Coordinates of C-alpha atoms in Angstrom, one line a residue:
M1 CA -6.7 39.6 119.6
F2 CA -2.9 39.4 119.2
L3 CA -3.0 40.6 115.6
G4 CA -5.4 43.4 116.6
A5 CA -3.1 44.5 119.4
V6 CA -0.1 44.6 117.0
Q7 CA -2.1 46.5 114.4
G8 CA -3.3 49.0 117.1
G9 CA 0.3 49.5 118.3
V10 CA 1.6 50.1 114.9
G11 CA -1.3 52.5 114.2
A12 CA -0.5 54.3 117.5
L13 CA 3.1 54.6 116.5
L14 CA 2.3 56.0 113.1
A15 CA -0.2 58.5 114.6
G16 CA 2.3 59.6 117.2
R17 CA 5.0 60.0 114.6
M18 CA 2.6 62.0 112.4
A19 CA 1.7 64.2 115.3
W20 CA 5.4 64.8 116.2
L21 CA 6.2 65.8 112.6
S22 CA 3.2 67.9 112.1
I23 CA 3.2 69.7 115.5
A24 CA 6.6 69.5 117.2
E25 CA 8.7 69.6 114.0
N26 CA 6.3 71.8 112.1
E27 CA 8.6 74.9 112.0
R28 CA 11.7 73.0 111.0
Y29 CA 10.1 71.3 108.0
A30 CA 8.3 74.4 107.0
L31 CA 11.6 76.1 106.8
L32 CA 13.1 73.2 104.8
S33 CA 10.2 73.3 102.5
E34 CA 10.6 77.0 102.0
S35 CA 14.3 76.7 101.4
N36 CA 13.5 74.1 98.7
R37 CA 10.9 76.5 97.1
V38 CA 12.7 79.8 97.6
N39 CA 16.4 80.4 97.0
L40 CA 18.4 83.5 97.9
T41 CA 20.9 85.3 95.7
L42 CA 23.0 87.6 97.8
I43 CA 23.4 91.3 96.8
P44 CA 27.0 92.6 97.6
P45 CA 26.8 95.4 100.1
R46 CA 28.2 98.9 99.4
R47 CA 31.5 99.4 101.3
G48 CA 31.8 102.2 103.7
W49 CA 33.5 105.3 102.5
I50 CA 36.9 106.5 103.7
V51 CA 37.2 110.3 104.1
D52 CA 39.8 112.7 105.3
R53 CA 39.5 115.1 108.3
Q54 CA 37.3 117.6 106.3
G55 CA 35.1 114.8 104.8
K56 CA 36.9 114.8 101.4
P57 CA 36.5 111.4 99.8
I58 CA 39.5 109.1 99.8
A59 CA 37.8 105.8 99.0
I60 CA 34.2 105.8 97.6
N61 CA 31.9 103.7 95.6
R62 CA 30.8 104.4 92.0
T63 CA 28.2 102.8 89.8
D64 CA 29.5 99.6 88.2
F65 CA 28.0 98.0 85.1
R66 CA 28.4 94.2 85.0
V67 CA 26.9 91.2 83.1
D68 CA 26.2 87.9 84.6
L69 CA 24.7 84.6 83.2
I70 CA 21.9 82.6 84.9
P71 CA 22.7 79.0 83.9
D72 CA 19.1 77.8 84.2
R73 CA 17.8 80.4 81.7
I74 CA 20.3 79.8 79.0
V75 CA 18.8 78.3 75.8
D76 CA 21.8 78.1 73.4
K77 CA 25.0 78.4 75.4
E78 CA 27.6 78.5 72.6
R79 CA 25.6 81.0 70.5
E80 CA 25.0 83.3 73.5
L81 CA 28.7 83.1 74.6
A82 CA 29.8 83.9 71.1
E83 CA 27.5 86.9 71.0
L84 CA 28.7 88.2 74.4
Q85 CA 32.3 87.8 73.3
K86 CA 31.6 90.0 70.3
L87 CA 29.6 92.6 72.2
L88 CA 32.0 92.9 75.1
D89 CA 35.3 92.3 73.3
L90 CA 36.3 89.5 75.6
P91 CA 39.6 87.6 75.1
E92 CA 39.7 83.9 74.6
E93 CA 41.2 83.1 78.0
E94 CA 38.3 85.0 79.7
M95 CA 35.8 83.0 77.6
Q96 CA 37.4 79.8 78.8
R97 CA 37.0 81.0 82.4
I98 CA 33.3 81.7 81.8
R99 CA 32.8 78.2 80.3
D100 CA 34.6 76.6 83.3
D101 CA 32.4 78.6 85.8
L102 CA 29.2 77.5 83.9
E103 CA 30.2 73.9 84.2
E104 CA 30.4 74.2 88.0
A105 CA 27.4 76.5 88.4
Q106 CA 24.0 75.3 89.5
G107 CA 20.5 76.4 88.4
F108 CA 19.9 80.1 89.3
K109 CA 23.4 80.9 90.7
P110 CA 24.8 83.7 88.6
V111 CA 28.1 83.4 86.8
Q112 CA 30.1 86.6 86.2
V113 CA 30.8 87.4 82.5
A114 CA 32.3 90.9 82.9
E115 CA 32.4 93.8 85.3
D116 CA 33.4 97.5 85.3
L117 CA 31.9 97.9 81.8
D118 CA 31.4 101.3 80.1
W119 CA 28.0 102.4 79.3
E120 CA 28.2 101.6 75.6
K121 CA 28.9 97.9 76.2
F122 CA 26.4 97.6 79.0
A123 CA 23.7 99.2 76.8
A124 CA 24.7 97.0 73.8
V125 CA 23.9 93.9 75.9
S126 CA 20.8 95.4 77.5
V127 CA 19.0 96.1 74.2
R128 CA 19.6 92.5 73.0
L129 CA 18.1 90.7 76.1
N130 CA 15.3 89.2 74.0
E131 CA 18.0 87.5 71.9
L132 CA 20.1 86.5 74.9
P133 CA 18.0 84.5 77.4
G134 CA 19.9 83.9 80.7
V135 CA 22.0 87.0 80.3
S136 CA 21.6 89.4 83.3
P137 CA 22.9 93.0 83.1
M138 CA 23.3 94.4 86.6
R139 CA 24.1 97.8 88.1
G140 CA 26.2 97.5 91.2
Y141 CA 29.0 99.4 92.9
S142 CA 32.8 99.3 92.6
R143 CA 35.5 100.9 94.7
F144 CA 37.0 104.1 93.4
Y145 CA 40.0 106.1 94.8
P146 CA 39.9 109.7 93.5
D147 CA 43.5 110.4 94.3
G148 CA 44.9 107.2 92.8
A149 CA 48.5 106.4 93.6
A150 CA 48.8 109.2 96.1
V151 CA 46.8 107.1 98.7
G152 CA 47.8 103.7 97.5
H153 CA 49.8 102.5 100.5
L154 CA 47.5 104.4 102.9
V155 CA 44.1 102.8 102.0
G156 CA 45.3 99.7 100.1
Y157 CA 42.9 98.1 97.7
V158 CA 40.1 95.6 97.3
G159 CA 39.9 92.4 95.3
A160 CA 37.9 89.2 94.9
A161 CA 38.1 86.8 97.8
S162 CA 40.5 83.9 97.3
A163 CA 39.8 80.2 97.9
K164 CA 41.7 80.5 101.2
D165 CA 39.5 83.4 102.3
Y166 CA 36.4 81.3 101.6
E167 CA 37.8 78.2 103.3
E168 CA 38.3 80.1 106.6
N169 CA 34.6 80.9 107.3
K170 CA 32.5 79.5 104.4
D171 CA 30.7 82.8 104.0
P172 CA 28.6 82.5 100.8
L173 CA 29.0 86.3 100.3
L174 CA 32.7 85.7 99.5
I175 CA 31.8 83.8 96.3
T176 CA 29.0 86.1 95.2
P177 CA 29.9 87.7 91.8
G178 CA 30.9 91.3 92.2
F179 CA 31.8 91.1 95.9
K180 CA 35.3 92.2 96.9
I181 CA 37.2 92.4 100.2
G182 CA 40.1 94.5 101.5
K183 CA 43.4 93.1 100.4
D184 CA 45.9 95.7 101.8
G185 CA 46.1 98.9 103.9
L186 CA 43.0 100.3 105.7
E187 CA 40.7 98.3 103.3
K188 CA 42.1 95.1 104.8
V189 CA 42.6 96.1 108.4
M190 CA 39.2 97.7 108.7
E191 CA 37.3 95.2 106.7
P192 CA 34.7 94.3 109.4
M193 CA 33.6 98.0 109.6
L194 CA 33.7 98.7 105.9
R195 CA 32.0 95.6 104.6
G196 CA 28.4 96.3 105.4
T197 CA 25.5 93.8 105.4
P198 CA 24.5 92.1 102.1
G199 CA 21.0 92.3 100.6
A200 CA 19.2 89.3 99.0
K201 CA 17.1 88.6 96.0
R202 CA 14.5 85.9 96.5
V203 CA 13.5 83.6 93.7
E204 CA 11.0 80.7 93.6
V205 CA 12.2 77.5 92.1
T206 CA 11.0 74.0 91.4
A207 CA 12.4 70.9 93.2
R208 CA 14.8 70.6 90.2
G209 CA 16.0 74.2 90.6
K210 CA 14.0 75.6 87.7
L211 CA 13.2 79.3 88.1
V212 CA 9.5 80.0 88.6
K213 CA 9.4 83.7 89.5
E214 CA 11.2 86.4 91.3
L215 CA 10.0 87.4 94.8
T216 CA 10.7 90.4 97.0
T217 CA 14.3 91.8 97.3
R218 CA 15.9 92.9 100.6
G219 CA 18.3 95.8 100.2
D220 CA 21.8 95.9 101.5
V221 CA 23.1 97.9 104.4
P222 CA 26.3 100.0 103.6
G223 CA 29.4 99.7 105.7
H224 CA 30.5 102.4 108.2
T225 CA 32.3 105.5 107.0
L226 CA 35.9 105.9 108.3
K227 CA 37.0 109.5 109.0
L228 CA 40.7 109.8 109.1
T229 CA 43.1 112.4 110.6
I230 CA 44.6 112.7 107.1
D231 CA 44.5 116.0 105.3
G232 CA 43.6 114.8 101.8
G233 CA 45.0 117.9 100.1
L234 CA 48.3 117.6 102.0
Q235 CA 48.5 113.9 101.3
T236 CA 48.2 114.4 97.5
Y237 CA 50.5 117.4 97.6
A238 CA 53.2 115.5 99.5
A239 CA 53.0 112.5 97.1
R240 CA 53.3 114.9 94.1
R241 CA 56.2 116.8 95.7
L242 CA 58.3 113.7 96.1
G243 CA 58.5 113.7 92.3
T244 CA 60.5 110.9 90.8
N245 CA 62.1 110.0 94.2
S246 CA 61.7 106.7 96.0
G247 CA 60.7 107.9 99.5
S248 CA 58.1 108.7 102.0
V249 CA 56.7 111.6 104.0
V250 CA 55.0 111.6 107.4
V251 CA 53.4 114.7 108.8
I252 CA 52.0 114.9 112.4
D253 CA 49.6 117.3 114.0
L254 CA 51.3 118.2 117.3
A255 CA 48.0 119.2 118.9
T256 CA 46.5 115.7 118.7
G257 CA 49.2 113.3 117.4
G258 CA 47.0 112.8 114.3
L259 CA 48.7 111.8 111.0
L260 CA 48.1 114.5 108.4
A261 CA 50.1 112.8 105.7
F262 CA 51.2 109.2 105.4
V263 CA 52.9 108.9 102.0
S264 CA 55.1 106.3 100.3
M265 CA 56.2 106.8 96.7
P266 CA 56.3 105.5 94.1
S267 CA 53.1 103.7 94.6
Y268 CA 50.6 101.6 92.7
D269 CA 47.2 102.9 91.6
P270 CA 44.7 101.1 93.9
N271 CA 42.0 101.5 91.1
S272 CA 44.1 99.2 88.9
F273 CA 44.3 96.6 91.7
S274 CA 40.6 96.8 92.5
D275 CA 39.6 96.4 88.8
G276 CA 41.9 93.4 88.5
I277 CA 45.5 94.2 87.7
G278 CA 46.9 92.7 84.5
R279 CA 49.9 90.4 84.4
D280 CA 52.1 93.0 82.6
E281 CA 51.3 95.8 85.0
W282 CA 52.1 93.5 88.0
K283 CA 55.4 92.4 86.4
M284 CA 56.4 96.0 85.8
L285 CA 55.7 97.0 89.4
S286 CA 57.5 94.0 90.8
E287 CA 60.6 94.6 88.7
D288 CA 60.9 98.4 89.6
D289 CA 64.0 99.1 91.6
H290 CA 62.1 101.9 93.4
V291 CA 59.9 99.2 95.0
P292 CA 56.4 100.7 94.5
L293 CA 54.8 97.7 96.1
M294 CA 56.3 98.4 99.6
N295 CA 55.0 100.9 102.1
K296 CA 58.2 102.6 102.9
A297 CA 56.7 104.8 105.7
V298 CA 56.6 101.8 108.0
L299 CA 58.4 99.0 106.2
G300 CA 61.5 100.9 105.0
L301 CA 64.4 100.8 107.5
Y302 CA 67.2 103.2 107.2
P303 CA 70.2 104.4 109.2
P304 CA 68.7 107.8 110.3
G305 CA 72.0 109.6 109.8
S306 CA 72.5 113.0 111.3
T307 CA 68.8 113.5 112.0
V308 CA 69.5 111.9 115.4
K309 CA 72.0 114.6 116.4
P310 CA 69.4 116.9 118.0
M311 CA 68.1 113.9 119.9
N312 CA 71.6 112.9 120.9
A313 CA 72.3 116.4 122.0
L314 CA 69.3 116.2 124.3
A315 CA 70.7 112.9 125.7
L316 CA 74.1 114.7 126.3
L317 CA 72.4 117.5 128.1
E318 CA 70.5 115.1 130.3
A319 CA 73.8 113.4 131.0
G320 CA 75.3 116.6 132.3
V321 CA 77.2 117.9 129.3
D322 CA 77.6 121.7 129.2
P323 CA 76.3 123.0 125.9
R324 CA 79.0 125.6 125.9
D325 CA 81.8 122.9 125.9
R326 CA 83.7 122.9 122.7
V327 CA 85.2 120.1 120.7
V328 CA 87.8 120.8 118.0
C329 CA 87.0 119.2 114.7
S330 CA 90.0 118.6 112.5
G331 CA 88.1 116.5 110.0
A332 CA 89.0 113.1 111.5
L333 CA 89.3 111.3 114.8
R334 CA 91.6 108.3 115.4
V335 CA 90.3 105.6 117.7
G336 CA 92.7 102.7 118.1
N337 CA 93.7 101.7 114.6
G338 CA 90.6 103.2 113.1
L339 CA 90.1 106.7 111.6
F340 CA 86.6 108.2 111.8
H341 CA 85.9 111.0 109.4
C342 CA 83.7 114.1 109.5
H343 CA 81.7 114.9 106.4
K344 CA 83.8 118.1 106.1
K345 CA 87.2 116.9 105.1
R346 CA 89.1 119.9 106.5
G347 CA 87.1 120.0 109.7
H348 CA 84.9 122.6 111.4
G349 CA 87.4 123.8 114.0
P350 CA 86.2 124.3 117.6
L351 CA 82.4 123.9 118.0
D352 CA 79.9 124.0 120.9
M353 CA 76.7 121.9 121.0
K354 CA 74.5 124.3 119.0
N355 CA 77.0 124.8 116.2
A356 CA 77.8 121.1 116.2
V357 CA 74.1 120.5 115.4
M358 CA 73.8 123.4 113.0
Q359 CA 76.9 122.3 111.0
S360 CA 76.2 118.6 111.6
C361 CA 79.7 118.0 112.9
D362 CA 80.4 114.3 113.3
I363 CA 83.6 114.8 115.3
Y364 CA 81.7 116.6 118.1
F365 CA 79.3 113.6 118.5
Y366 CA 82.1 111.1 118.1
E367 CA 84.0 112.6 121.0
M368 CA 81.0 113.1 123.3
S369 CA 79.8 109.5 122.8
R370 CA 83.3 108.2 123.4
R371 CA 83.4 110.1 126.7
L372 CA 79.9 109.0 127.9
G373 CA 79.2 105.7 126.0
Y374 CA 76.2 105.1 123.9
D375 CA 74.3 103.4 126.8
R376 CA 73.6 106.9 128.1
I377 CA 72.1 107.9 124.7
A378 CA 70.0 104.8 123.8
P379 CA 67.3 105.2 126.5
V380 CA 66.6 108.8 125.2
A381 CA 66.4 107.5 121.7
R382 CA 63.7 105.0 122.7
A383 CA 61.9 107.7 124.7
M384 CA 61.9 109.8 121.6
G385 CA 60.2 107.1 119.5
L386 CA 62.9 105.1 117.8
G387 CA 62.6 101.3 117.9
Q388 CA 59.0 101.5 118.9
K389 CA 55.8 99.9 117.6
Y390 CA 52.7 102.2 117.2
D391 CA 49.1 101.2 117.6
L392 CA 47.9 102.0 114.1
P393 CA 45.6 100.2 111.6
I394 CA 48.5 99.1 109.5
V395 CA 49.0 95.6 108.1
S396 CA 52.6 95.4 109.3
Q397 CA 55.5 97.5 110.7
R398 CA 59.2 97.1 111.0
Y399 CA 60.6 98.5 114.2
G400 CA 64.2 99.0 113.5
T401 CA 67.0 99.0 116.1
V402 CA 68.2 101.2 119.0
P403 CA 71.3 99.3 120.0
D404 CA 73.2 99.3 123.2
S405 CA 75.7 97.0 125.0
A406 CA 73.0 94.5 126.2
W407 CA 71.4 94.3 122.8
K408 CA 74.7 93.5 121.0
L409 CA 75.7 90.9 123.6
K410 CA 72.4 89.2 123.2
K411 CA 72.3 89.3 119.4
Y412 CA 75.9 88.8 118.4
K413 CA 77.4 87.4 121.7
Q414 CA 80.0 90.2 121.4
P415 CA 80.8 93.1 123.7
W416 CA 80.0 96.7 122.8
T417 CA 83.0 98.7 121.5
V418 CA 83.9 102.4 121.2
P419 CA 83.6 102.3 117.4
D420 CA 80.0 101.0 117.9
S421 CA 79.3 104.1 120.0
L422 CA 80.8 106.4 117.5
N423 CA 78.8 105.0 114.6
A424 CA 75.6 105.1 116.6
S425 CA 76.2 108.7 117.6
I426 CA 75.7 109.8 114.0
G427 CA 72.8 107.5 113.2
Q428 CA 74.8 104.8 111.5
G429 CA 76.1 101.4 112.5
Y430 CA 73.4 99.3 114.1
V431 CA 70.9 102.1 114.3
L432 CA 67.8 101.7 112.1
A433 CA 64.5 103.5 111.9
N434 CA 61.5 103.8 109.7
P435 CA 60.1 107.2 108.5
L436 CA 57.1 107.0 110.9
Q437 CA 59.5 106.7 113.9
M438 CA 61.6 109.6 112.6
A439 CA 58.4 111.8 112.3
V440 CA 57.5 110.8 115.9
M441 CA 61.0 111.8 117.0
A442 CA 60.6 115.2 115.4
S443 CA 57.1 115.6 117.0
R444 CA 58.5 114.8 120.5
L445 CA 61.4 117.1 120.1
A446 CA 59.1 119.9 119.1
S447 CA 56.4 119.3 121.7
G448 CA 58.3 117.9 124.7
R449 CA 55.4 115.4 125.0
E450 CA 55.1 111.7 124.4
L451 CA 52.9 112.0 121.4
H452 CA 51.5 108.8 119.9
P453 CA 50.4 108.9 116.2
S454 CA 46.8 108.2 115.4
L455 CA 44.9 107.8 112.1
F456 CA 41.2 108.1 113.1
L457 CA 39.7 111.5 113.7
G458 CA 38.5 111.9 117.3
H459 CA 40.6 109.0 118.6
D460 CA 43.4 111.1 120.0
K461 CA 45.7 109.2 122.3
P462 CA 46.6 110.9 125.6
S463 CA 50.2 112.2 125.8
R464 CA 52.3 113.1 128.8
A465 CA 55.3 115.3 129.3
L466 CA 58.6 113.6 128.6
P467 CA 60.9 113.2 131.6
F468 CA 63.4 115.6 130.3
S469 CA 64.2 119.2 131.2
P470 CA 62.2 121.9 129.3
E471 CA 65.4 124.0 129.3
H472 CA 67.2 121.2 127.5
F473 CA 64.4 120.9 124.9
E474 CA 64.7 124.6 124.3
I475 CA 68.4 124.4 123.7
V476 CA 67.8 121.6 121.1
R477 CA 65.0 123.4 119.4
N478 CA 67.2 126.6 119.2
A479 CA 69.9 124.5 117.5
M480 CA 67.4 123.1 115.0
F481 CA 66.2 126.7 114.3
G482 CA 69.9 127.5 113.5
V483 CA 70.1 124.6 111.0
V484 CA 67.7 126.5 108.7
N485 CA 67.9 130.1 109.7
E486 CA 71.4 130.8 111.1
G487 CA 73.8 129.4 108.5
G488 CA 73.3 125.7 109.2
T489 CA 73.2 122.8 106.7
G490 CA 69.5 123.3 106.0
G491 CA 69.4 126.9 104.8
A492 CA 67.6 125.9 101.6
A493 CA 64.6 124.9 103.7
R494 CA 64.0 128.5 104.9
M495 CA 60.3 129.2 104.8
Q496 CA 58.9 131.9 102.5
V497 CA 55.7 132.3 104.4
P498 CA 55.7 135.6 106.3
G499 CA 55.9 135.2 110.1
V500 CA 56.5 131.4 109.9
T501 CA 60.0 129.9 110.6
L502 CA 61.1 126.3 110.2
A503 CA 63.3 124.3 112.6
A504 CA 64.9 121.2 111.1
K505 CA 67.8 118.8 110.8
T506 CA 69.2 117.4 107.6
G507 CA 70.7 113.9 107.4
T508 CA 72.5 111.6 105.0
A509 CA 73.0 107.9 105.6
Q510 CA 75.6 105.9 103.7
V511 CA 74.7 102.5 102.3
R512 CA 78.2 101.6 101.3
R513 CA 81.6 101.7 103.0
I514 CA 84.0 104.3 101.7
T515 CA 87.5 102.9 101.5
M516 CA 90.7 104.9 102.5
A517 CA 91.8 104.6 98.9
E518 CA 88.6 106.3 97.7
R519 CA 89.0 109.0 100.3
A520 CA 92.5 109.6 99.2
G521 CA 91.5 109.9 95.5
G522 CA 88.2 111.7 96.1
V523 CA 84.9 110.3 97.3
L524 CA 82.7 109.4 94.3
S525 CA 79.6 111.6 93.9
N526 CA 76.2 110.1 94.3
A527 CA 75.4 111.1 90.7
S528 CA 78.2 108.8 89.5
L529 CA 76.9 105.8 91.5
P530 CA 74.2 103.2 90.6
F531 CA 70.9 104.0 92.2
K532 CA 71.1 101.3 95.0
M533 CA 74.6 102.6 96.0
R534 CA 73.6 106.2 96.6
D535 CA 73.1 107.7 100.1
H536 CA 69.7 108.0 101.7
A537 CA 68.7 111.6 102.2
H538 CA 66.7 112.5 105.4
F539 CA 65.0 115.6 106.8
I540 CA 63.1 116.1 110.0
C541 CA 61.4 119.4 110.9
F542 CA 58.7 121.3 112.8
A543 CA 57.0 124.7 112.4
P544 CA 56.4 127.3 113.5
A545 CA 59.8 127.1 115.2
D546 CA 58.7 129.4 118.1
N547 CA 55.4 127.6 118.7
P548 CA 55.4 124.2 117.0
R549 CA 52.2 123.1 115.5
Y550 CA 53.3 120.5 112.9
A551 CA 56.2 118.1 112.6
A552 CA 57.4 116.0 109.6
A553 CA 59.9 113.6 108.4
V554 CA 61.0 113.2 104.7
V555 CA 63.1 110.2 103.7
L556 CA 64.4 109.8 100.2
E557 CA 65.6 106.3 99.6
H558 CA 69.0 106.5 97.7
G559 CA 68.1 110.1 97.1
G560 CA 71.8 111.1 97.2
H561 CA 71.3 114.9 97.1
T562 CA 71.7 114.8 93.3
V563 CA 68.9 117.2 92.1
R564 CA 68.3 120.3 94.2
N565 CA 64.5 120.6 93.6
L566 CA 64.1 116.9 94.4
D567 CA 66.3 117.0 97.6
T568 CA 64.9 116.9 101.1
P569 CA 65.3 120.6 102.2
L570 CA 63.2 122.0 99.4
T571 CA 60.8 119.1 99.6
G572 CA 60.3 119.5 103.3
R573 CA 60.0 123.3 103.0
D574 CA 57.3 123.0 100.4
I575 CA 55.3 120.4 102.3
M576 CA 55.3 122.5 105.5
T577 CA 54.5 125.6 103.4
Y578 CA 51.3 123.8 102.2
L579 CA 50.0 123.7 105.8
F580 CA 50.3 127.5 106.1
D581 CA 49.9 128.8 102.6
P582 CA 48.6 126.2 100.1
D583 CA 48.5 128.6 97.2
R584 CA 52.2 129.4 97.6
A585 CA 53.0 125.7 97.9
M586 CA 51.0 124.8 94.7
K587 CA 52.7 127.6 92.8
S588 CA 56.1 126.2 93.8
L589 CA 55.1 122.7 92.7
A590 CA 53.8 124.0 89.4
E591 CA 57.2 125.4 88.6
V592 CA 59.1 122.2 89.1
E593 CA 56.7 119.3 88.4
P594 CA 56.9 119.7 84.6
T595 CA 60.6 119.1 84.8
W596 CA 60.0 115.7 86.3
G597 CA 57.7 114.6 83.5
G598 CA 54.4 115.8 84.7
D599 CA 52.1 114.7 87.6
I600 CA 51.9 111.2 89.1
A601 CA 49.4 109.8 86.6
T602 CA 51.2 111.2 83.6
R603 CA 54.6 109.8 84.8
M604 CA 53.1 106.4 85.6
A605 CA 51.5 106.2 82.1
A606 CA 54.7 107.2 80.4
K607 CA 56.6 104.6 82.5
A608 CA 54.1 101.9 81.6
A609 CA 54.4 102.7 77.9
A610 CA 58.2 102.7 78.0
W611 CA 58.2 99.4 79.9
K612 CA 55.9 97.8 77.3
A613 CA 58.1 99.2 74.5
A614 CA 61.2 97.7 76.1
K615 CA 59.4 94.4 76.6
A616 CA 58.5 94.3 72.9
T617 CA 62.2 94.9 72.0
P618 CA 64.3 91.7 71.8
G619 CA 66.8 91.4 74.6
P620 CA 67.0 90.5 78.3
L621 CA 64.4 91.9 80.7
P622 CA 65.1 93.2 84.2
T623 CA 65.3 90.5 86.8
S624 CA 65.1 92.4 90.1
T625 CA 62.3 91.6 92.5
P626 CA 60.6 93.7 95.1
T627 CA 62.4 93.4 98.3
P628 CA 62.6 95.7 101.4
S629 CA 65.2 98.4 101.1
D630 CA 68.7 97.4 102.0
P631 CA 69.3 99.0 105.5
G632 CA 72.9 99.6 104.6
A633 CA 76.2 98.4 105.8
N634 CA 77.8 99.8 108.9
S635 CA 79.5 103.0 108.1
A636 CA 81.9 105.3 109.9
A637 CA 80.7 108.6 108.6
A638 CA 77.6 110.5 107.4
V639 CA 77.5 113.3 104.9
D640 CA 75.3 116.5 105.2

């Protein structure tokens, strides 16, 4: 009876356990069984497009031919690898990478052999599939940027996920052959929207992972399309119009605050990065003293020079200065033991506010800032957009500096001095700004509203009237009109479009201190100086002058006013002309672009060829590295 009870108890336990597994745990074990029988191979999703305000493609997908290996189907690995190397012209280091990947691969998981193949190589593999068991030619999609380098810093690029990317969330899609993620620019910031949902190919396998048959395939879901405020034609035109300069252009639509152009040149071709940039090309870019790897529109910091004078004039008006008051410019102003020079050595004579802006007289602003102190100007500079961060889908921004007495005391533990005010009054000294901030300053001067830049169409940000007198704005705009149209420093920027006038302000910012000995013997011209020692050239503008619709900033890093058709006035004029008369602007570009060595792609190809030729020649190679532009030493004068 005892043994029978034990046997009955054990039987009951077994029956209960079997019932639990077959009923309560049925779904769980059915899924486990299915996962042992069926394995999924993810299909990379098509990325969402990026288009401009008219729907013109900026970043799209194009058919990509690739070849993978399925380890489980390979019969003679070395023979097949040798045949693939011959058909696809693969280098030995790439073959070693494939062998290493095959060692780590399991069963049905594909191993990438090559991607972005031309049709001839893809077809050569496809027609030999009977001789190459385990080889899997695939048609997928790769990222393509029709405008190349012109949109490099705007959209960024895509690339294969790194080990760090995979470690962060263990998403198997990240290690799927052919899948790429955003690495910079909009591609990186907007990755969640652009990525899409992967598809999946189901295959039936044995318990040992042997392939039995292929089952149904689930298609991918493409990512969302991003529609930008950018005008694609203007973006490309502005990039081309910068020519051989190192600089940036930002254009703003005053009706919405939308960015119409957001250019930094020279740039990299995002197609090269997306396809997998070579070591030589990377080295060439990183050694270039024009810093093509940096987005100068938001990461370049420069003394804004005389472009701040209209804004400073507004601050003076708000502080109660009569615009008719005159200051006599003799060419220099002594403050204590220091001598502060005007860019015009012999001086401008007596000038009121409008003529001081038009002629960009330093002495006028020195004297006014000495009377009032820069603490009366700094709040206006901040209200006009300098020193501010903007809510844009940008990887990073540098905010620059709008100094005042409290700032200097906190940062340097030193009191503010009169020379500090004088330097700041002409956009030198501690004052630093990026080109985006300078474009915002131009847009707020033109509109009288607190415009905020935006990059997505239909996502306009509300703007309010700035707390300054409309009459004062009108005085400043009239002075900027005079800069171009009434004998000021920007006469070369006069528009050639009938019925459209341009208002602007030129500016030059020194990056070196000019000694008294050099002034006595003659200041060296920018053309005679090394590139990094040349002045920065700036230009802010808006048009039409009588009813502003667009505003822009052009910044040429170490531009130095050395070549007339590459200088800021003509560059700014042509870019603004494109908005009103594209044909006239293109005609102007066609006349000068050949003198720079051709269009962007032609110049980049020539530069790459020259770099490779120099590398092949015995001798030392350049050793400079890509660093943010030197914001420049404190200086006591600006030149216009």
